[in-house]
CSV table of N, CA, C and O in Angstrom, one decimal:
chain,number,residue,atom,x,y,z
A,1062,MET,N,24.5,-14.9,-17.0
A,1062,MET,CA,23.6,-13.9,-17.5
A,1062,MET,C,22.2,-14.2,-16.8
A,1062,MET,O,21.7,-15.3,-16.8
A,1063,CYS,N,21.6,-13.2,-16.3
A,1063,CYS,CA,20.3,-13.4,-15.6
A,1063,CYS,C,19.2,-12.9,-16.5
A,1063,CYS,O,19.2,-11.7,-16.9
A,1064,LEU,N,18.3,-13.8,-16.8
A,1064,LEU,CA,17.2,-13.4,-17.7
A,1064,LEU,C,16.0,-13.0,-16.8
A,1064,LEU,O,15.7,-13.5,-15.8
A,1065,LYS,N,15.3,-12.0,-17.3
A,1065,LYS,CA,14.1,-11.5,-16.7
A,1065,LYS,C,12.9,-12.4,-17.1
A,1065,LYS,O,13.1,-13.2,-18.1
A,1066,TRP,N,11.8,-12.3,-16.5
A,1066,TRP,CA,10.7,-13.2,-16.8
A,1066,TRP,C,10.2,-13.0,-18.3
A,1066,TRP,O,9.7,-13.9,-18.9
A,1067,TRP,N,10.3,-11.8,-18.8
A,1067,TRP,CA,9.9,-11.6,-20.2
A,1067,TRP,C,10.9,-12.1,-21.2
A,1067,TRP,O,10.7,-12.0,-22.4
A,1068,GLU,N,12.1,-12.5,-20.8
A,1068,GLU,CA,13.2,-12.9,-21.7
A,1068,GLU,C,13.4,-14.5,-21.6
A,1068,GLU,O,14.3,-15.0,-22.1
A,1069,MET,N,12.5,-15.2,-20.9
A,1069,MET,CA,12.6,-16.6,-20.7
A,1069,MET,C,12.4,-17.3,-22.1
A,1069,MET,O,11.7,-16.8,-22.9
A,1070,GLY,N,13.0,-18.4,-22.2
A,1070,GLY,CA,12.8,-19.2,-23.4
A,1070,GLY,C,13.4,-18.5,-24.6
A,1070,GLY,O,14.2,-17.6,-24.6
A,1071,LYS,N,13.0,-19.0,-25.8
A,1071,LYS,CA,13.6,-18.4,-27.0
A,1071,LYS,C,12.7,-17.3,-27.5
A,1071,LYS,O,13.1,-16.6,-28.4
A,1072,GLY,N,11.5,-17.2,-27.0
A,1072,GLY,CA,10.5,-16.2,-27.6
A,1072,GLY,C,10.7,-14.8,-27.1
A,1072,GLY,O,10.0,-13.9,-27.6
A,1073,LEU,N,11.6,-14.5,-26.2
A,1073,LEU,CA,11.8,-13.2,-25.5
A,1073,LEU,C,10.4,-12.7,-25.0
A,1073,LEU,O,10.2,-12.8,-23.8
A,1074,ILE,N,9.6,-12.1,-25.8
A,1074,ILE,CA,8.3,-11.6,-25.3
A,1074,ILE,C,7.2,-12.6,-25.3
A,1074,ILE,O,6.3,-12.7,-24.5
A,1075,TRP,N,7.3,-13.5,-26.4
A,1075,TRP,CA,6.2,-14.5,-26.6
A,1075,TRP,C,6.6,-15.8,-25.8
A,1075,TRP,O,7.7,-16.2,-25.8
A,1076,ALA,N,5.6,-16.4,-25.3
A,1076,ALA,CA,5.8,-17.6,-24.5
A,1076,ALA,C,6.1,-18.8,-25.4
A,1076,ALA,O,5.5,-19.0,-26.4
A,1077,THR,N,7.1,-19.6,-25.0
A,1077,THR,CA,7.4,-20.8,-25.7
A,1077,THR,C,6.6,-21.9,-25.0
A,1077,THR,O,6.0,-21.8,-24.0
A,1078,ALA,N,6.7,-23.1,-25.6
A,1078,ALA,CA,6.0,-24.3,-25.0
A,1078,ALA,C,6.5,-24.6,-23.6
A,1078,ALA,O,5.7,-24.9,-22.7
A,1079,GLU,N,7.8,-24.4,-23.4
A,1079,GLU,CA,8.3,-24.7,-22.1
A,1079,GLU,C,7.9,-23.6,-21.1
A,1079,GLU,O,7.7,-23.9,-19.9
A,1080,ASP,N,7.8,-22.4,-21.5
A,1080,ASP,CA,7.3,-21.3,-20.6
A,1080,ASP,C,5.8,-21.7,-20.2
A,1080,ASP,O,5.5,-21.5,-19.0
A,1081,LEU,N,5.0,-22.1,-21.2
A,1081,LEU,CA,3.6,-22.4,-20.9
A,1081,LEU,C,3.5,-23.6,-19.9
A,1081,LEU,O,2.7,-23.6,-19.0
A,1082,ALA,N,4.4,-24.6,-20.2
A,1082,ALA,CA,4.4,-25.8,-19.3
A,1082,ALA,C,4.8,-25.4,-17.9
A,1082,ALA,O,4.3,-26.0,-16.9
A,1083,ARG,N,5.7,-24.5,-17.8
A,1083,ARG,CA,6.2,-24.1,-16.5
A,1083,ARG,C,5.1,-23.4,-15.6
A,1083,ARG,O,5.1,-23.6,-14.4
A,1084,ASN,N,4.2,-22.7,-16.3
A,1084,ASN,CA,3.1,-22.0,-15.6
A,1084,ASN,C,1.9,-22.8,-15.4
A,1084,ASN,O,1.0,-22.5,-14.6
A,1085,ARG,N,1.8,-24.0,-16.0
A,1085,ARG,CA,0.6,-24.8,-16.0
A,1085,ARG,C,0.1,-25.2,-14.6
A,1085,ARG,O,-1.0,-25.1,-14.3
A,1086,GLY,N,1.1,-25.7,-13.8
A,1086,GLY,CA,0.7,-26.1,-12.5
A,1086,GLY,C,0.2,-25.0,-11.6
A,1086,GLY,O,-0.8,-25.2,-10.9
A,1087,GLN,N,0.8,-23.8,-11.7
A,1087,GLN,CA,0.4,-22.7,-10.9
A,1087,GLN,C,-1.0,-22.2,-11.3
A,1087,GLN,O,-1.9,-21.9,-10.5
A,1088,VAL,N,-1.2,-22.2,-12.6
A,1088,VAL,CA,-2.5,-21.7,-13.2
A,1088,VAL,C,-3.6,-22.7,-12.8
A,1088,VAL,O,-4.7,-22.3,-12.4
A,1089,LEU,N,-3.4,-24.0,-12.9
A,1089,LEU,CA,-4.4,-25.0,-12.5
A,1089,LEU,C,-4.7,-24.9,-11.0
A,1089,LEU,O,-5.9,-25.0,-10.6
A,1090,SER,N,-3.7,-24.7,-10.2
A,1090,SER,CA,-3.9,-24.5,-8.8
A,1090,SER,C,-4.8,-23.3,-8.5
A,1090,SER,O,-5.7,-23.4,-7.7
A,1091,LEU,N,-4.5,-22.2,-9.1
A,1091,LEU,CA,-5.3,-21.0,-8.9
A,1091,LEU,C,-6.7,-21.2,-9.3
A,1091,LEU,O,-7.6,-20.8,-8.7
A,1092,TYR,N,-6.9,-21.8,-10.5
A,1092,TYR,CA,-8.2,-22.1,-11.0
A,1092,TYR,C,-9.0,-22.9,-10.0
A,1092,TYR,O,-10.2,-22.5,-9.6
A,1093,ARG,N,-8.5,-24.0,-9.5
A,1093,ARG,CA,-9.2,-24.8,-8.5
A,1093,ARG,C,-9.5,-24.1,-7.2
A,1093,ARG,O,-10.5,-24.2,-6.6
A,1094,GLN,N,-8.5,-23.3,-6.7
A,1094,GLN,CA,-8.7,-22.6,-5.5
A,1094,GLN,C,-9.8,-21.5,-5.6
A,1094,GLN,O,-10.6,-21.3,-4.7
A,1095,ILE,N,-9.8,-20.9,-6.8
A,1095,ILE,CA,-10.9,-19.9,-7.0
A,1095,ILE,C,-12.2,-20.5,-7.0
A,1095,ILE,O,-13.2,-20.0,-6.4
A,1096,LEU,N,-12.4,-21.6,-7.7
A,1096,LEU,CA,-13.6,-22.3,-7.8
A,1096,LEU,C,-14.1,-22.8,-6.4
A,1096,LEU,O,-15.2,-22.7,-6.0
A,1097,ARG,N,-13.1,-23.3,-5.6
A,1097,ARG,CA,-13.4,-23.8,-4.3
A,1097,ARG,C,-13.8,-22.6,-3.4
A,1097,ARG,O,-14.7,-22.7,-2.5
A,1098,SER,N,-13.2,-21.5,-3.5
A,1098,SER,CA,-13.5,-20.3,-2.7
A,1098,SER,C,-14.8,-19.7,-3.0
A,1098,SER,O,-15.5,-19.2,-2.1
A,1099,LEU,N,-15.3,-19.9,-4.2
A,1099,LEU,CA,-16.7,-19.5,-4.5
A,1099,LEU,C,-17.7,-20.3,-3.8
A,1099,LEU,O,-18.9,-19.8,-3.7
A,1100,ASN,N,-17.4,-21.4,-3.3
A,1100,ASN,CA,-18.3,-22.2,-2.5
A,1100,ASN,C,-18.4,-21.8,-1.0
A,1100,ASN,O,-19.2,-22.4,-0.3
A,1101,SER,N,-17.6,-20.9,-0.6
A,1101,SER,CA,-17.5,-20.5,0.8
A,1101,SER,C,-18.8,-19.9,1.3
A,1101,SER,O,-19.5,-19.1,0.6
A,1102,PRO,N,-19.2,-20.4,2.5
A,1102,PRO,CA,-20.5,-19.9,3.0
A,1102,PRO,C,-20.4,-18.4,3.4
A,1102,PRO,O,-21.4,-17.8,3.7
A,1103,GLY,N,-19.2,-17.9,3.5
A,1103,GLY,CA,-19.0,-16.5,3.9
A,1103,GLY,C,-19.3,-15.5,2.8
A,1103,GLY,O,-19.4,-14.3,3.0
A,1104,LEU,N,-19.5,-16.0,1.6
A,1104,LEU,CA,-19.8,-15.1,0.5
A,1104,LEU,C,-21.3,-15.0,0.4
A,1104,LEU,O,-22.1,-15.9,0.5
A,1105,PRO,N,-21.8,-13.7,0.2
A,1105,PRO,CA,-23.2,-13.5,0.1
A,1105,PRO,C,-23.8,-13.8,-1.3
A,1105,PRO,O,-24.2,-13.0,-2.0
A,1106,LEU,N,-23.7,-15.1,-1.6
A,1106,LEU,CA,-24.2,-15.6,-3.0
A,1106,LEU,C,-25.2,-16.7,-2.8
A,1106,LEU,O,-25.0,-17.6,-2.0
A,1107,ASN,N,-26.3,-16.7,-3.6
A,1107,ASN,CA,-27.2,-17.9,-3.6
A,1107,ASN,C,-26.6,-18.9,-4.6
A,1107,ASN,O,-25.6,-18.6,-5.3
A,1108,LEU,N,-27.3,-20.0,-4.7
A,1108,LEU,CA,-26.8,-21.1,-5.6
A,1108,LEU,C,-26.7,-20.6,-7.1
A,1108,LEU,O,-25.7,-20.9,-7.7
A,1109,ALA,N,-27.7,-19.9,-7.6
A,1109,ALA,CA,-27.6,-19.5,-9.0
A,1109,ALA,C,-26.5,-18.5,-9.2
A,1109,ALA,O,-25.8,-18.6,-10.2
A,1110,ALA,N,-26.3,-17.6,-8.2
A,1110,ALA,CA,-25.2,-16.6,-8.4
A,1110,ALA,C,-23.8,-17.4,-8.3
A,1110,ALA,O,-22.9,-17.0,-9.1
A,1111,ARG,N,-23.7,-18.4,-7.4
A,1111,ARG,CA,-22.4,-19.1,-7.4
A,1111,ARG,C,-22.1,-19.8,-8.7
A,1111,ARG,O,-21.0,-19.8,-9.2
A,1112,LEU,N,-23.2,-20.5,-9.3
A,1112,LEU,CA,-23.0,-21.1,-10.5
A,1112,LEU,C,-22.6,-20.2,-11.7
A,1112,LEU,O,-21.8,-20.5,-12.5
A,1113,ALA,N,-23.2,-19.0,-11.6
A,1113,ALA,CA,-22.9,-18.0,-12.6
A,1113,ALA,C,-21.5,-17.5,-12.5
A,1113,ALA,O,-20.8,-17.3,-13.5
A,1114,LYS,N,-21.0,-17.3,-11.2
A,1114,LYS,CA,-19.7,-16.8,-11.0
A,1114,LYS,C,-18.7,-17.9,-11.4
A,1114,LYS,O,-17.6,-17.6,-12.0
A,1115,LYS,N,-19.0,-19.2,-11.2
A,1115,LYS,CA,-18.1,-20.2,-11.6
A,1115,LYS,C,-18.0,-20.3,-13.1
A,1115,LYS,O,-16.9,-20.5,-13.7
A,1116,ALA,N,-19.1,-20.1,-13.8
A,1116,ALA,CA,-19.1,-20.0,-15.3
A,1116,ALA,C,-18.2,-18.9,-15.8
A,1116,ALA,O,-17.5,-19.0,-16.8
A,1117,GLU,N,-18.3,-17.7,-15.1
A,1117,GLU,CA,-17.5,-16.6,-15.5
A,1117,GLU,C,-16.0,-16.9,-15.3
A,1117,GLU,O,-15.1,-16.6,-16.1
A,1118,VAL,N,-15.7,-17.5,-14.2
A,1118,VAL,CA,-14.3,-17.9,-13.9
A,1118,VAL,C,-13.8,-18.9,-15.0
A,1118,VAL,O,-12.6,-18.7,-15.5
A,1119,ARG,N,-14.6,-19.9,-15.3
A,1119,ARG,CA,-14.2,-20.8,-16.4
A,1119,ARG,C,-13.9,-20.1,-17.7
A,1119,ARG,O,-12.9,-20.4,-18.4
A,1120,ALA,N,-14.8,-19.1,-18.0
A,1120,ALA,CA,-14.6,-18.4,-19.3
A,1120,ALA,C,-13.3,-17.6,-19.3
A,1120,ALA,O,-12.6,-17.5,-20.3
A,1121,ILE,N,-13.1,-16.9,-18.1
A,1121,ILE,CA,-11.8,-16.1,-18.0
A,1121,ILE,C,-10.6,-17.0,-18.2
A,1121,ILE,O,-9.7,-16.7,-18.9
A,1122,PHE,N,-10.6,-18.1,-17.5
A,1122,PHE,CA,-9.4,-19.0,-17.6
A,1122,PHE,C,-9.3,-19.6,-19.0
A,1122,PHE,O,-8.2,-19.9,-19.5
A,1123,MET,N,-10.4,-19.9,-19.7
A,1123,MET,CA,-10.3,-20.5,-21.0
A,1123,MET,C,-9.8,-19.4,-22.0
A,1123,MET,O,-9.0,-19.7,-22.9
A,1124,LEU,N,-10.2,-18.2,-21.9
A,1124,LEU,CA,-9.6,-17.1,-22.7
A,1124,LEU,C,-8.2,-16.9,-22.4
A,1124,LEU,O,-7.3,-16.7,-23.3
A,1125,GLY,N,-7.8,-17.0,-21.1
A,1125,GLY,CA,-6.4,-16.8,-20.7
A,1125,GLY,C,-5.5,-17.9,-21.2
A,1125,GLY,O,-4.3,-17.7,-21.4
A,1126,ALA,N,-6.1,-19.1,-21.4
A,1126,ALA,CA,-5.3,-20.2,-21.9
A,1126,ALA,C,-4.8,-20.0,-23.3
A,1126,ALA,O,-3.8,-20.6,-23.8
A,1127,GLU,N,-5.5,-19.1,-24.1
A,1127,GLU,CA,-5.1,-18.8,-25.4
A,1127,GLU,C,-4.0,-17.7,-25.5
A,1127,GLU,O,-3.5,-17.4,-26.6
A,1128,GLU,N,-3.6,-17.1,-24.4
A,1128,GLU,CA,-2.7,-16.0,-24.3
A,1128,GLU,C,-1.3,-16.6,-24.5
A,1128,GLU,O,-0.9,-17.6,-24.0
A,1129,HIS,N,-0.5,-15.8,-25.3
A,1129,HIS,CA,0.9,-16.2,-25.6
A,1129,HIS,C,1.9,-15.2,-25.2
A,1129,HIS,O,3.1,-15.4,-25.4
A,1130,SER,N,1.5,-14.1,-24.7
A,1130,SER,CA,2.4,-13.0,-24.3
A,1130,SER,C,2.8,-13.2,-22.8
A,1130,SER,O,1.9,-13.4,-21.9
A,1131,LEU,N,4.1,-13.3,-22.5
A,1131,LEU,CA,4.5,-13.6,-21.1
A,1131,LEU,C,4.1,-12.5,-20.2
A,1131,LEU,O,3.7,-12.8,-19.1
A,1132,ARG,N,4.1,-11.2,-20.6
A,1132,ARG,CA,3.6,-10.1,-19.8
A,1132,ARG,C,2.1,-10.3,-19.5
A,1132,ARG,O,1.7,-10.1,-18.3
A,1133,ASN,N,1.3,-10.6,-20.4
A,1133,ASN,CA,-0.1,-10.8,-20.2
A,1133,ASN,C,-0.4,-12.0,-19.3
A,1133,ASN,O,-1.3,-12.0,-18.5
A,1134,ILE,N,0.4,-13.1,-19.5
A,1134,ILE,CA,0.2,-14.2,-18.6
A,1134,ILE,C,0.6,-13.9,-17.2
A,1134,ILE,O,-0.2,-14.2,-16.3
A,1135,GLU,N,1.6,-13.1,-17.0
A,1135,GLU,CA,2.0,-12.7,-15.7
A,1135,GLU,C,0.9,-11.8,-15.0
A,1135,GLU,O,0.6,-12.0,-13.9
A,1136,ASP,N,0.3,-10.9,-15.8
A,1136,ASP,CA,-0.7,-10.1,-15.3
A,1136,ASP,C,-2.0,-10.9,-14.9
A,1136,ASP,O,-2.6,-10.6,-13.9
A,1137,LEU,N,-2.3,-11.9,-15.8
A,1137,LEU,CA,-3.4,-12.7,-15.5
A,1137,LEU,C,-3.2,-13.5,-14.2
A,1137,LEU,O,-4.1,-13.7,-13.4
A,1138,VAL,N,-2.0,-14.0,-14.0
A,1138,VAL,CA,-1.7,-14.8,-12.7
A,1138,VAL,C,-1.8,-13.9,-11.5
A,1138,VAL,O,-2.4,-14.2,-10.5
A,1139,ASP,N,-1.3,-12.6,-11.7
A,1139,ASP,CA,-1.4,-11.7,-10.6
A,1139,ASP,C,-2.8,-11.3,-10.2
A,1139,ASP,O,-3.2,-11.3,-9.1
A,1140,ALA,N,-3.6,-11.2,-11.3
A,1140,ALA,CA,-5.1,-10.9,-11.0
A,1140,ALA,C,-5.8,-12.0,-10.4
A,1140,ALA,O,-6.6,-11.8,-9.5
A,1141,ALA,N,-5.4,-13.3,-10.8
A,1141,ALA,CA,-6.0,-14.4,-10.2
A,1141,ALA,C,-5.6,-14.6,-8.7
A,1141,ALA,O,-6.5,-14.9,-7.8
A,1142,GLU,N,-4.4,-14.3,-8.4
A,1142,GLU,CA,-3.9,-14.3,-7.0
A,1142,GLU,C,-4.6,-13.3,-6.1
A,1142,GLU,O,-5.0,-13.5,-5.0
A,1143,TYR,N,-4.7,-12.1,-6.7
A,1143,TYR,CA,-5.4,-11.0,-6.0
A,1143,TYR,C,-6.9,-11.4,-5.7
A,1143,TYR,O,-7.4,-11.2,-4.6
A,1144,SER,N,-7.6,-11.9,-6.7
A,1144,SER,CA,-9.0,-12.3,-6.6
A,1144,SER,C,-9.1,-13.4,-5.6
A,1144,SER,O,-10.1,-13.4,-4.8
A,1145,LEU,N,-8.2,-14.3,-5.6
A,1145,LEU,CA,-8.3,-15.4,-4.6
A,1145,LEU,C,-8.1,-14.8,-3.2
A,1145,LEU,O,-8.8,-15.3,-2.2
A,1146,CYS,N,-7.3,-13.9,-3.0
A,1146,CYS,CA,-7.1,-13.2,-1.7
A,1146,CYS,C,-8.4,-12.5,-1.2
A,1146,CYS,O,-8.8,-12.7,-0.1
A,1147,LEU,N,-9.0,-11.8,-2.2
A,1147,LEU,CA,-10.3,-11.2,-1.8
A,1147,LEU,C,-11.4,-12.2,-1.5
A,1147,LEU,O,-12.1,-12.0,-0.5
A,1148,LEU,N,-11.5,-13.3,-2.2
A,1148,LEU,CA,-12.4,-14.4,-2.0
A,1148,LEU,C,-12.2,-15.0,-0.6
A,1148,LEU,O,-13.2,-15.3,0.1
A,1149,ARG,N,-11.0,-15.2,-0.2
A,1149,ARG,CA,-10.7,-15.8,1.1
A,1149,ARG,C,-11.1,-14.8,2.2
A,1149,ARG,O,-11.3,-15.2,3.3
A,1150,ASN,N,-11.1,-13.5,1.9
A,1150,ASN,CA,-11.5,-12.5,2.9
A,1150,ASN,C,-13.0,-12.3,2.9
A,1150,ASN,O,-13.5,-11.4,3.5
A,1151,GLY,N,-13.8,-13.0,2.1
A,1151,GLY,CA,-15.2,-12.9,2.1
A,1151,GLY,C,-15.7,-11.8,1.1
A,1151,GLY,O,-16.9,-11.4,1.2
A,1152,GLU,N,-14.9,-11.3,0.2
A,1152,GLU,CA,-15.3,-10.3,-0.7
A,1152,GLU,C,-15.4,-10.9,-2.1
A,1152,GLU,O,-14.7,-11.9,-2.4
A,1153,ILE,N,-16.2,-10.3,-2.9
A,1153,ILE,CA,-16.3,-10.7,-4.3
A,1153,ILE,C,-15.5,-9.8,-5.2
A,1153,ILE,O,-15.8,-8.6,-5.2
A,1154,PRO,N,-14.5,-10.2,-5.9
A,1154,PRO,CA,-13.8,-9.3,-6.8
A,1154,PRO,C,-14.7,-8.7,-7.8
A,1154,PRO,O,-15.6,-9.3,-8.3
A,1155,LYS,N,-14.4,-7.4,-8.1
A,1155,LYS,CA,-15.3,-6.6,-9.0
A,1155,LYS,C,-15.3,-7.2,-10.4
A,1155,LYS,O,-16.3,-7.1,-11.1
A,1156,TYR,N,-14.2,-7.8,-10.9
A,1156,TYR,CA,-14.2,-8.2,-12.3
A,1156,TYR,C,-15.1,-9.5,-12.5
A,1156,TYR,O,-15.4,-9.8,-13.6
A,1157,ILE,N,-15.5,-10.2,-11.4
A,1157,ILE,CA,-16.4,-11.3,-11.6
A,1157,ILE,C,-17.7,-11.0,-10.8
A,1157,ILE,O,-18.5,-11.9,-10.6
A,1158,GLN,N,-17.9,-9.8,-10.4
A,1158,GLN,CA,-19.1,-9.4,-9.6
A,1158,GLN,C,-20.2,-9.0,-10.5
A,1158,GLN,O,-20.1,-8.5,-11.5
């Protein structure tokens, strides 16, 4: 039997402790990469703007840490990966702009 990502663990739609543990490494990696990317000299941000953006990223990840829906967790990871891609291309994602 092949389980879909929303059927993992015992919670079906809701994340179990093992589902959350499985995503932890990827989420921490994305968080660190986004914070590092905000330090890029290619972004048109002064020091105050960089610190403000980093505070916004921390707030987003802290709110995301309380999420228990597998679909919402998947959406948050996708949004973080997309934002990281934009940051690496020298653009500021609109949701943290």
